[in-house]
Amino acid sequence: MPYGYWGKMLRINLTTGNIKEETFEESFMRKYFGGKGFVSYYLLKEVDAETDPLGPENKLIFATGVMTGVPVSGMCRYAVGGKSPLTGGYGQSEAGGWWGPELKMAGYDGIIIEGKAEKPVYIYIKNEEVQIKDATHLWGKNTDEAQRIIREENGDKRIRVAQIGPAGERQINYACIVNELKHANGRTGMGAVMGSKNLKAIAVRGTKKLEFKDKQKITEIAKWFSGYLMENPLTYGLYNWGTAGGVMGLSKGGILPTRNFKEGSFEGAEKIWGKTMAETILKKREGCYACAIRCKRVVEVKNDKYTVDPEFGGPEYETVAAFGSLCGIDDLEMISKANELCNKYTLDTISTGMVIAFAMECFEEGILTEEDTGGLKLNFGNAEAALKLVEMIAKKEGIGEILALGSQRAAEKIGKGAEKFALTVKNQELPMHEPRGKVGVGIGYAVSDTGADHMQAGHDSLFTQEGEVLDSIKPLGILKPIDPFDLTEKKVREFMYLQFLWSFYNMAGICDFSPVPRGSLPLDKLVEVMRAATGWNVSLWEMLKAGERGLNMSRLFNLRCGIDSKDDRLPERLYQPLEGGSLKGVKIDKDDFNKAIKKYYAMMGWDEETGIPRKEKLEELDIKF
Amino acid sequence: MVTIKISPYFTEVKKEIVEFELKEEITADQLLKQIGIKKPEYVSVVLNGQVVSKDVKVKNKDNIEIYPIFGGG
Ligand code: SF4
């Protein structure tokens, strides 16, 4: 009997209406661990180079990890993946909240969606009862209304709904999927893939009991961790001030993306950081399933200009920076409104903020004019104009139609040199972390399988000195502090080992704020929890190898799609000096950076020039596709 | 007099601003310990507007701000 998972996937074909269950062996779970492992497995197996990301042949995979649903802080996540309309290659994004554990409690480890429904539908899963239901009446509705109707018509207000809003229905390249109105599978446009299948939502209610090998041990560790995490600044800070609690430190350090990455410090940082949020609009702190860290914010705003409904949660750091400093905006209420709109329409807040900042810079440079923007004065700092743009993008109205393509494609359409203001890797917009002050993050952006991504590995700034944080990753073989600007083999090795760990977290369904080094659950305790949940004599080595396997598999899928070493690059702006802030003048040396990328390939067992995994590396990891 | 503005991240120090007279120059790290910061490794020190390393010397009339080293996610 499996512990911590079921060994069961649902396969639902929306063209034929066929619903079937597929089972898998223990060895399959122990090799891929779920999440990213499953997404890359099914994509490699079932999706080919010619597949149109928005065509019926694409697959949309919802995958929990082996740890999703274990009642310990942070064990709540699931991944959604498919071929990405934004990057044209490997698409995947994880979310927390409650939907993943709920699917587990319904008796499934994941769902593979195929085909395209003739008319809008949603899937309703109540334990093993699975139905495809009409969603014509839900199409066009915002997420709050759709969720309310789904719960009402199925007579259960505890149904968890993962869904798309109008932006997903319109197949906007960076549309996301939102669960519980506030937890997003934000990146790589998975909401657009869902929209292309005419699938409005997957509503789940699970009441089955998931068995664990040693329940008592899990309870013991969960209890210990709930106390310990309030003693550790990395985790209690998240509770107190949320992810936006770091804004001031980043700004002072010169690494807060400001005005489309031109600068690294923002004069309005104090108005938008987590402390200000806590003292003004914060209504309550919340957590995902079983999580005592509770980094989530719920905000409420009622002013002359707008109201922000607390149902949609509150802005995370990424959203605060993307609509705040990045757009030169210091108005936390407006940022919260933008967050609410993105959750209503299902737009990725990072890409949306980046696209708006791109448009603002184009406007300031005279590339876009009021004629193009329909009279909007798109200067940095114009909060009202930014909000209007969110609406226009979601509706594909006016300039919003071009911006809905994503900044890279929009820049190509606009021309006139707009390309240099579109800051993307593999067409995906940069997240809110400045690689010029922490170059390991730059390596992550460049080599990431999903395009620019800040969740590839722990960030350099955590490991610059001796102490608890460095100690926490010594079991990985990272023994000495490393300078954030270092681009030698030391940095590449550190990045690579941490990338294995992060990749594993994304496979197993673990939030990176829970275990070390970004959280505070020690690695040996994590192994203990895994053993207690699964009954396997699992080791850290095995986990890291699995993480490495996941990275090689997504790499192979990208190579199949024509995404290769030429795409592992940073936007030119990052090789130019920062124009302002406390790191003014600092840039990344392009030659050193390219050398580091080649070194990374070599360390990974990939061809140094082409970045293609060597046959023997694939053999070692037992990858055969 | 040295003025230290403390990020509320560090809950062990209840005040937001601490001021006191230094008898001699000390390092930022020593200063953090003096004001009761339990784990200075989590602190980023801003001295007169610039992020500095914790072994830098601080003196009277300096303005110091402390923030967490990490951010975002
Ligand atoms: S730390 Fe935050 S994001 Fe992670 S599981 Fe807990 S509440 Fe969710």
XYZ file of C-alpha atoms and ligand atoms in Angstrom:
706
model
C 0.000 0.000 0.000
C 1.403 3.410 -0.949
C 1.878 5.961 1.823
C 1.465 9.697 1.145
C 0.152 9.177 -2.396
C -2.295 6.969 -4.297
C -0.438 5.870 -7.393
C -3.337 7.153 -9.452
C -3.663 9.763 -12.188
C -6.835 10.924 -13.884
C -6.763 11.277 -17.642
C -9.552 13.411 -19.034
C -10.026 13.908 -22.739
C -12.176 16.984 -23.319
C -12.700 16.248 -27.024
C -14.240 12.833 -26.431
C -15.431 13.308 -22.862
C -13.522 10.181 -21.883
C -12.449 9.976 -18.240
C -10.108 7.248 -17.080
C -7.861 6.366 -14.201
C -4.250 5.338 -14.713
C -2.191 3.717 -12.028
C 1.533 3.799 -11.502
C 4.042 1.815 -9.491
C 5.913 2.844 -6.385
C 9.169 2.926 -8.355
C 7.639 5.534 -10.682
C 6.800 7.812 -7.757
C 10.180 7.281 -6.168
C 11.905 8.180 -9.404
C 9.890 11.312 -10.312
C 8.337 12.346 -6.952
C 5.372 14.112 -8.652
C 5.053 17.857 -9.493
C 7.773 18.937 -11.892
C 8.845 15.311 -12.271
C 5.421 14.300 -13.570
C 5.027 17.361 -15.784
C 8.346 16.748 -17.512
C 7.680 13.003 -17.777
C 4.295 13.375 -19.474
C 5.446 16.207 -21.735
C 8.441 14.203 -22.939
C 6.300 11.162 -23.455
C 3.243 12.738 -25.043
C 3.921 16.186 -26.517
C 6.005 16.656 -29.644
C 7.913 19.492 -31.264
C 5.098 20.490 -33.608
C 2.411 20.752 -30.940
C 0.729 24.145 -30.851
C 0.691 25.234 -27.182
C -2.840 26.525 -27.680
C -4.003 23.606 -29.808
C -5.956 20.548 -28.665
C -2.857 18.290 -28.883
C -1.159 20.110 -26.026
C -1.538 18.489 -22.617
C -2.248 20.322 -19.396
C -0.931 18.435 -16.410
C -1.917 19.100 -12.823
C 0.472 17.253 -10.534
C 0.758 17.093 -6.779
C 4.013 15.904 -5.255
C 4.645 13.006 -2.944
C 4.669 15.443 0.005
C 1.568 17.452 -0.958
C -0.927 17.046 1.845
C 1.530 15.985 4.556
C 0.394 18.029 7.585
C 3.672 19.916 8.086
C 4.223 23.602 7.232
C 4.932 24.103 3.537
C 3.806 20.724 2.207
C 0.963 22.009 0.081
C 2.117 22.722 -3.412
C 1.266 21.340 -6.817
C 2.510 22.051 -10.306
C 0.655 22.748 -13.517
C 2.513 22.203 -16.750
C 2.188 21.985 -20.493
C 3.882 23.386 -23.556
C 4.040 27.105 -22.894
C 2.467 29.681 -25.224
C 4.845 32.267 -23.776
C 8.151 30.437 -24.236
C 7.166 27.850 -26.848
C 8.857 25.233 -24.681
C 8.653 23.720 -21.234
C 5.868 25.402 -19.257
C 5.330 24.868 -15.552
C 4.268 26.819 -12.548
C 3.527 25.840 -8.973
C 0.943 27.127 -6.521
C 0.243 26.731 -2.845
C -3.102 27.160 -1.175
C -5.449 24.229 -0.630
C -6.281 22.861 -4.037
C -3.346 20.432 -4.238
C -4.016 18.758 -0.880
C -7.741 18.643 -1.727
C -7.034 16.720 -4.938
C -4.931 14.309 -2.915
C -7.786 13.851 -0.426
C -10.057 13.101 -3.381
C -7.870 10.107 -4.208
C -5.694 11.359 -7.074
C -2.061 12.371 -7.496
C -2.685 14.357 -10.635
C -4.753 15.024 -13.728
C -3.779 14.971 -17.387
C -6.096 17.077 -19.521
C -6.145 16.450 -23.244
C -8.112 17.675 -26.258
C -10.530 20.569 -26.346
C -14.126 20.754 -25.252
C -16.617 21.831 -27.871
C -18.075 24.411 -25.528
C -16.963 25.765 -22.136
C -16.862 23.117 -19.424
C -15.575 22.599 -15.933
C -14.509 19.437 -14.197
C -16.025 18.508 -10.876
C -14.257 15.894 -8.791
C -15.904 14.642 -5.637
C -13.675 11.881 -4.433
C -13.814 9.267 -7.180
C -16.879 10.774 -8.809
C -15.588 12.771 -11.759
C -17.821 14.771 -14.092
C -17.362 17.137 -16.994
C -19.999 19.826 -16.542
C -21.285 22.627 -18.689
C -19.651 26.003 -18.029
C -21.340 28.125 -20.663
C -22.932 30.179 -17.895
C -19.522 30.703 -16.242
C -17.565 31.744 -19.327
C -16.701 35.429 -19.215
C -17.187 35.594 -15.468
C -14.518 36.818 -13.089
C -13.052 34.290 -10.686
C -15.035 35.371 -7.605
C -18.376 34.965 -9.297
C -17.435 31.717 -11.015
C -16.244 30.219 -7.730
C -19.422 31.263 -5.955
C -21.636 29.733 -8.657
C -19.668 26.468 -8.766
C -19.951 26.083 -5.001
C -23.633 26.960 -5.020
C -24.685 24.701 -7.852
C -22.880 21.745 -6.324
C -24.202 22.562 -2.876
C -20.878 22.553 -1.065
C -19.014 25.647 0.023
C -15.890 23.696 0.802
C -15.206 22.897 -2.838
C -11.746 24.107 -3.880
C -11.668 25.727 -7.281
C -8.659 26.151 -9.561
C -9.780 28.244 -12.474
C -9.234 30.832 -15.164
C -10.865 34.222 -15.530
C -11.369 36.258 -18.696
C -7.610 36.601 -19.376
C -7.255 32.824 -19.530
C -10.359 32.522 -21.672
C -8.849 35.046 -24.091
C -5.656 32.978 -24.116
C -3.396 35.813 -23.100
C 0.134 34.445 -23.227
C 0.804 35.128 -19.559
C -2.595 34.206 -18.131
C -2.375 32.191 -14.940
C -4.534 29.697 -13.042
C -5.825 30.802 -9.657
C -7.087 28.691 -6.763
C -9.147 30.037 -3.871
C -9.055 33.408 -5.711
C -5.563 34.139 -4.448
C -3.032 31.384 -5.047
C -1.646 31.432 -8.550
C 0.146 29.045 -10.856
C 1.427 32.315 -12.171
C 4.049 31.749 -14.782
C 4.461 30.461 -18.343
C 0.855 31.044 -19.426
C -0.795 27.867 -18.171
C -4.076 29.823 -17.880
C -3.999 30.368 -21.642
C -3.552 26.632 -22.237
C -6.549 25.976 -19.983
C -8.545 28.581 -21.929
C -7.568 26.999 -25.246
C -9.175 23.776 -24.034
C -12.415 25.563 -23.131
C -11.816 24.462 -19.556
C -13.001 27.063 -17.066
C -12.220 25.320 -13.809
C -11.356 22.174 -11.954
C -13.444 22.033 -8.791
C -12.438 19.471 -6.201
C -13.841 18.109 -2.995
C -11.914 15.356 -1.277
C -12.801 13.649 1.970
C -10.683 10.526 1.783
C -7.986 9.780 4.271
C -4.462 9.812 2.977
C -2.360 7.246 4.814
C 1.128 7.966 6.073
C 3.622 5.429 7.319
C 4.345 7.075 10.660
C 1.667 9.615 11.538
C 3.011 10.118 15.030
C 6.452 11.119 13.785
C 4.894 13.605 11.380
C 2.848 15.170 14.173
C 5.935 15.349 16.347
C 8.027 17.140 13.718
C 5.130 19.425 12.725
C 4.712 20.467 16.324
C 8.415 21.038 16.872
C 8.665 23.020 13.644
C 5.685 25.266 14.472
C 7.585 26.426 17.530
C 11.028 26.559 15.969
C 9.966 28.568 12.955
C 8.944 31.431 15.213
C 12.510 31.600 16.549
C 14.116 31.861 13.158
C 14.137 35.282 11.434
C 13.764 33.691 7.994
C 10.400 32.231 8.918
C 9.019 34.495 11.659
C 9.775 37.486 9.439
C 7.567 35.967 6.775
C 4.747 35.698 9.272
C 5.136 39.217 10.624
C 5.767 41.190 7.464
C 4.993 38.857 4.615
C 7.192 38.441 1.568
C 7.142 42.222 1.058
C 9.015 42.624 4.363
C 12.255 42.550 2.379
C 11.497 45.540 0.139
C 13.425 48.096 2.218
C 16.506 45.908 2.580
C 16.532 45.235 -1.151
C 16.139 48.906 -1.960
C 18.907 49.954 0.419
C 21.107 47.227 -1.025
C 20.484 48.541 -4.541
C 18.741 45.400 -5.785
C 15.076 46.398 -5.837
C 14.053 46.446 -9.519
C 13.051 50.035 -10.153
C 11.672 51.708 -13.285
C 12.041 48.701 -15.550
C 15.384 47.599 -14.086
C 17.037 50.917 -14.872
C 17.712 51.484 -11.191
C 18.061 49.403 -8.060
C 16.796 51.621 -5.239
C 13.366 53.171 -5.014
C 12.648 56.423 -3.199
C 9.135 55.207 -2.403
C 10.190 51.829 -0.968
C 9.116 52.699 2.568
C 5.563 53.376 1.395
C 5.149 49.943 -0.145
C 6.994 47.530 2.099
C 5.527 44.867 4.331
C 5.638 46.954 7.482
C 3.587 49.728 5.907
C 1.174 47.112 4.641
C 0.837 45.672 8.147
C 0.184 49.109 9.621
C -2.328 50.240 7.029
C -4.380 47.925 4.855
C -3.606 44.507 6.333
C -6.736 42.736 7.516
C -5.215 39.403 8.449
C -2.383 36.953 7.928
C -3.128 33.628 6.310
C -1.431 30.412 5.412
C -1.702 27.593 2.941
C -2.746 24.065 3.952
C -1.309 23.067 7.348
C 1.211 25.914 7.293
C 2.155 27.734 10.469
C 4.490 30.176 8.681
C 1.483 31.979 7.255
C 3.251 34.418 4.961
C 0.078 35.251 3.030
C -1.556 38.665 3.406
C -5.198 39.627 3.264
C -5.769 43.313 2.619
C -8.805 45.524 2.431
C -9.056 48.952 0.864
C -11.985 51.319 0.737
C -11.123 54.766 -0.520
C -12.595 57.370 -2.873
C -11.008 55.817 -5.904
C -11.476 52.101 -5.365
C -12.155 49.238 -3.074
C -10.085 46.084 -2.748
C -11.968 42.978 -1.739
C -10.154 40.892 0.909
C -11.422 37.743 -0.779
C -8.548 38.119 -3.235
C -5.872 38.049 -0.545
C -3.133 40.610 -0.779
C -0.036 41.367 -2.844
C 3.088 39.253 -2.440
C 6.568 40.723 -2.759
C 6.680 39.973 -6.494
C 3.439 41.881 -7.035
C 4.429 44.762 -4.752
C 7.661 45.239 -6.696
C 6.176 44.583 -10.155
C 3.423 47.179 -9.811
C 5.386 49.313 -7.348
C 9.075 50.150 -7.734
C 9.294 48.606 -11.194
C 6.638 51.036 -12.454
C 7.849 53.853 -10.172
C 4.608 53.646 -8.172
C 4.574 54.135 -4.388
C 0.861 53.633 -3.773
C 0.190 50.423 -1.860
C -3.571 50.724 -2.288
C -3.208 50.885 -6.046
C -0.815 47.924 -5.959
C -3.418 45.968 -3.983
C -6.044 46.886 -6.544
C -3.795 45.665 -9.362
C -3.311 42.430 -7.423
C -7.068 42.038 -7.058
C -7.654 42.632 -10.766
C -4.976 40.124 -11.758
C -6.558 37.498 -9.496
C -10.015 38.299 -10.886
C -8.974 38.064 -14.511
C -6.142 35.527 -13.949
C -3.152 37.465 -15.171
C 0.350 36.684 -13.897
C 1.246 39.691 -11.742
C 4.966 39.492 -12.571
C 4.562 39.492 -16.342
C 1.728 42.023 -16.193
C 3.794 44.473 -14.113
C 6.770 43.916 -16.402
C 4.730 44.500 -19.546
C 3.383 47.742 -18.078
C 6.878 48.910 -17.053
C 8.051 48.076 -20.582
C 5.223 50.188 -22.034
C 6.050 53.008 -19.623
C 9.663 53.094 -20.708
C 8.617 53.013 -24.369
C 6.329 55.961 -23.626
C 9.028 57.942 -21.858
C 11.379 57.279 -24.763
C 8.799 58.471 -27.286
C 8.393 55.039 -28.879
C 4.774 54.903 -27.745
C 2.704 58.085 -27.806
C -0.661 59.118 -26.428
C -2.048 58.270 -29.821
C -0.941 54.659 -29.338
C -2.125 54.447 -25.753
C -5.558 55.936 -26.329
C -4.653 59.104 -24.434
C -3.019 57.402 -21.433
C 0.017 59.234 -20.163
C 2.130 56.223 -19.471
C 4.905 57.818 -17.468
C 6.597 55.912 -14.687
C 4.686 56.585 -11.500
C 1.260 56.971 -13.097
C -0.754 54.587 -10.932
C -4.112 55.271 -12.570
C -2.713 54.601 -16.032
C -1.152 51.336 -14.845
C -4.492 50.146 -13.477
C -6.228 51.098 -16.683
C -3.638 49.087 -18.606
C -4.370 45.974 -16.530
C -8.000 46.255 -17.645
C -7.034 46.908 -21.258
C -4.685 43.908 -21.327
C -7.288 41.585 -19.804
C -9.830 42.751 -22.379
C -7.284 42.957 -25.218
C -8.483 46.488 -25.784
C -6.507 49.181 -27.632
C -2.797 48.966 -26.812
C -3.749 46.154 -24.421
C -4.123 43.837 -27.396
C -0.438 44.184 -28.287
C 0.715 44.108 -24.669
C -1.265 40.912 -24.099
C 1.280 39.163 -26.326
C 3.991 39.587 -23.683
C 6.747 42.187 -23.805
C 9.038 40.429 -26.280
C 6.400 39.905 -28.934
C 4.884 43.333 -28.223
C 8.318 44.930 -28.727
C 8.717 43.161 -32.069
C 5.344 44.555 -33.172
C 6.047 48.052 -31.909
C 9.587 48.159 -33.355
C 11.492 51.487 -33.226
C 14.008 50.037 -30.793
C 11.399 48.899 -28.248
C 13.180 45.523 -28.074
C 15.815 46.824 -25.721
C 13.203 47.614 -23.099
C 11.617 44.154 -23.224
C 13.416 42.294 -20.462
C 12.815 38.614 -20.927
C 14.557 35.258 -21.038
C 13.030 32.754 -23.462
C 10.212 35.298 -23.874
C 9.239 35.219 -20.208
C 9.497 38.498 -18.309
C 12.086 38.838 -15.523
C 10.841 38.445 -11.958
C 11.570 41.044 -9.293
C 15.185 40.229 -8.438
C 18.167 42.224 -9.673
C 20.933 39.916 -10.929
C 23.484 42.729 -11.070
C 23.720 42.549 -7.286
C 23.376 38.766 -7.002
C 24.715 37.153 -10.132
C 23.731 33.598 -9.205
C 20.143 34.734 -9.727
C 21.261 35.776 -13.221
C 22.573 32.262 -13.893
C 19.173 30.986 -12.775
C 17.322 33.385 -15.084
C 19.495 32.370 -18.034
C 19.446 28.593 -17.698
C 15.920 28.228 -16.330
C 13.765 25.758 -18.223
C 10.727 28.032 -17.964
C 12.329 31.331 -18.997
C 13.333 33.960 -16.444
C 12.559 32.513 -13.023
C 13.684 33.466 -9.523
C 12.846 30.097 -8.021
C 15.664 28.111 -9.604
C 17.878 28.177 -6.513
C 18.495 30.074 -3.275
C 19.705 33.619 -3.852
C 23.364 34.597 -3.417
C 22.714 37.108 -0.652
C 21.820 34.317 1.771
C 25.240 32.702 1.586
C 27.750 35.517 1.847
C 28.831 34.887 5.420
C 29.411 32.183 8.002
C 26.441 31.387 10.219
C 23.229 29.420 10.492
C 22.138 29.768 6.883
C 25.433 28.594 5.445
C 25.572 25.809 8.030
C 22.148 24.674 6.898
C 23.424 23.865 3.387
C 26.779 22.384 4.359
C 25.232 18.908 3.967
C 25.027 19.765 0.248
C 28.775 20.327 0.113
C 28.584 24.138 0.087
C 31.104 24.887 2.803
C 32.319 28.458 2.402
C 30.631 31.847 2.036
C 30.574 33.160 -1.528
C 30.556 36.754 -2.714
C 27.291 37.755 -4.448
C 29.278 39.128 -7.403
C 31.427 36.010 -7.801
C 31.063 34.251 -11.157
C 33.764 31.617 -10.754
C 33.377 27.877 -10.419
C 32.527 28.398 -6.739
C 29.332 30.236 -7.644
C 28.414 27.824 -10.418
C 28.832 24.853 -8.092
C 26.780 26.524 -5.348
C 24.055 27.431 -7.830
C 23.939 23.945 -9.302
C 23.660 22.128 -5.970
C 20.940 24.502 -4.807
C 19.176 24.152 -8.134
C 18.968 20.383 -7.572
C 17.353 21.059 -4.215
C 14.872 23.594 -5.572
C 14.001 21.325 -8.470
C 13.306 18.585 -5.945
C 11.065 20.902 -3.889
C 9.073 21.562 -7.075
C 8.755 17.842 -7.681
C 7.734 16.830 -4.173
C 5.286 19.734 -3.654
C 7.273 21.596 -0.999
C 7.168 25.374 -0.470
C 10.704 26.781 -0.432
C 9.862 29.001 2.561
C 9.559 25.928 4.732
C 12.851 23.970 4.538
C 16.302 25.535 4.582
C 17.989 27.521 3.266
C 15.185 30.033 2.551
C 13.040 28.570 5.315
C 14.119 26.959 8.558
C 13.228 23.233 8.554
C 16.665 21.557 8.593
C 17.483 19.116 5.797
C 17.786 16.137 8.162
C 14.317 16.893 9.531
C 12.987 17.156 5.990
C 14.389 13.717 5.235
C 12.785 12.443 8.434
C 9.383 13.833 7.427
C 9.717 12.266 4.003
C 10.583 8.909 5.517
C 7.675 9.140 7.947
C 5.243 10.085 5.182
C 6.291 7.534 2.561
C 7.856 4.720 4.532
C 10.812 4.852 2.152
C 14.385 4.935 3.448
C 14.834 8.019 1.309
C 18.097 10.018 1.514
C 19.218 13.539 0.753
C 21.386 12.143 -2.028
C 18.383 10.507 -3.615
C 16.407 13.730 -3.388
C 19.149 15.764 -5.048
C 19.568 13.183 -7.800
C 15.828 13.336 -8.420
C 16.061 17.137 -8.632
C 18.857 16.784 -11.157
C 16.773 14.283 -13.124
C 13.897 16.771 -13.286
C 16.205 19.482 -14.630
C 17.574 17.203 -17.316
C 14.106 16.154 -18.393
C 12.769 19.689 -18.782
C 15.997 20.543 -20.634
C 15.324 17.703 -23.066
C 11.800 18.940 -23.665
C 13.076 22.438 -24.431
C 15.676 21.044 -26.818
C 12.895 19.150 -28.568
C 11.082 22.477 -28.979
C 14.179 24.186 -30.436
C 15.073 26.056 -27.238
C 18.783 25.610 -26.645
C 22.040 27.250 -25.551
C 21.360 30.340 -27.666
C 18.383 31.029 -25.408
C 20.325 30.738 -22.139
C 21.117 34.437 -22.096
C 20.195 37.568 -20.211
C 18.631 40.718 -21.619
C 21.301 43.249 -22.660
C 20.284 45.723 -19.969
C 21.807 43.512 -17.288
C 25.221 43.831 -18.942
C 24.878 47.626 -18.711
C 25.578 49.596 -15.531
C 22.683 50.267 -13.161
C 21.665 53.878 -13.687
C 20.681 54.588 -10.111
C 20.503 53.330 -6.552
C 23.181 52.201 -4.176
C 24.735 49.867 -6.759
C 24.813 52.578 -9.435
C 27.394 51.720 -12.075
C 27.424 47.984 -11.335
C 26.924 45.596 -14.242
C 27.458 41.945 -15.107
C 30.529 41.235 -17.196
C 29.221 39.461 -20.276
C 32.332 37.388 -20.957
C 32.562 36.199 -17.371
C 28.877 35.423 -17.403
C 29.052 33.400 -20.613
C 32.014 31.497 -19.231
C 30.002 30.698 -16.115
C 27.153 29.346 -18.244
C 29.573 27.058 -20.114
C 31.038 25.925 -16.841
C 27.518 25.156 -15.638
C 26.867 23.025 -18.731
C 30.091 21.132 -18.152
C 29.370 20.573 -14.452
C 25.884 19.367 -15.350
C 27.372 16.771 -17.690
C 26.085 18.658 -20.721
C 28.011 19.559 -23.847
C 29.915 22.736 -23.070
C 28.957 24.439 -26.332
C 25.476 23.167 -27.110
C 24.182 22.586 -23.609
C 22.836 19.198 -24.676
C 22.922 16.564 -21.896
C 25.546 13.924 -22.635
C 24.400 10.384 -23.262
C 26.173 9.144 -20.142
C 24.547 11.774 -17.931
C 21.134 10.649 -19.150
C 22.134 7.046 -18.588
C 23.258 7.854 -15.064
C 19.932 9.498 -14.307
C 18.060 6.724 -16.114
C 16.299 9.053 -18.522
C 15.110 7.393 -21.726
C 12.795 9.246 -24.076
C 25.583 59.904 19.529
C 24.951 57.115 17.060
C 21.433 56.600 15.723
C 20.204 53.174 14.728
C 16.959 52.614 12.870
C 15.858 49.042 13.343
C 13.727 47.104 10.921
C 10.807 45.563 12.832
C 11.838 42.258 11.296
C 14.067 41.853 14.306
C 11.465 41.394 16.990
C 13.997 41.008 19.807
C 14.533 44.774 19.805
C 11.288 46.445 20.690
C 12.256 49.980 19.662
C 12.337 51.283 16.130
C 15.042 53.849 16.848
C 17.887 53.425 19.301
C 20.314 56.209 20.097
C 23.360 56.140 22.272
C 26.795 57.568 22.881
C 29.750 55.424 21.846
C 32.792 55.587 24.084
C 35.022 54.218 21.351
C 34.719 53.082 17.761
C 33.311 49.593 17.478
C 32.406 47.346 14.565
C 28.873 47.184 13.224
C 28.747 43.573 14.322
C 29.595 44.507 17.922
C 27.016 47.278 17.813
C 24.316 44.863 16.667
C 25.094 42.598 19.590
C 25.035 45.556 21.992
C 21.553 46.605 20.974
C 20.315 43.050 21.465
C 20.180 41.603 17.953
C 20.357 37.880 18.540
C 21.484 36.786 15.098
C 23.501 39.481 13.339
C 24.069 37.200 10.361
C 20.514 37.923 9.214
C 21.109 41.654 9.244
C 22.115 43.927 6.423
C 23.752 47.111 7.759
C 23.296 50.468 6.047
C 25.808 53.049 7.256
C 25.048 56.615 6.246
C 23.005 55.387 3.288
C 25.380 52.679 2.019
C 25.239 48.943 2.649
C 28.468 47.997 4.418
C 30.091 44.863 5.736
C 29.619 44.100 9.414
C 33.267 44.520 10.282
C 33.206 48.200 9.356
C 33.816 50.618 12.274
C 31.012 52.875 13.428
C 31.386 56.131 15.347
C 29.311 58.852 16.944
C 27.174 60.900 14.512
C 26.781 57.889 12.219
C 23.342 56.981 10.964
C 22.754 53.290 10.870
C 19.800 51.347 9.536
C 19.396 47.615 9.732
C 17.296 45.408 7.485
C 16.952 41.695 6.859
C 19.463 40.320 4.341
C 16.837 38.421 2.444
C 13.838 39.548 0.542
C 11.075 38.482 -1.712
C 10.118 35.135 -3.027
S 5.245 29.686 3.767
Fe 3.650 30.936 2.862
S 3.530 30.287 0.718
Fe 4.666 28.692 1.832
S 3.124 27.213 2.401
Fe 3.321 28.618 4.123
S 1.777 30.205 3.813
Fe 2.014 29.100 1.861
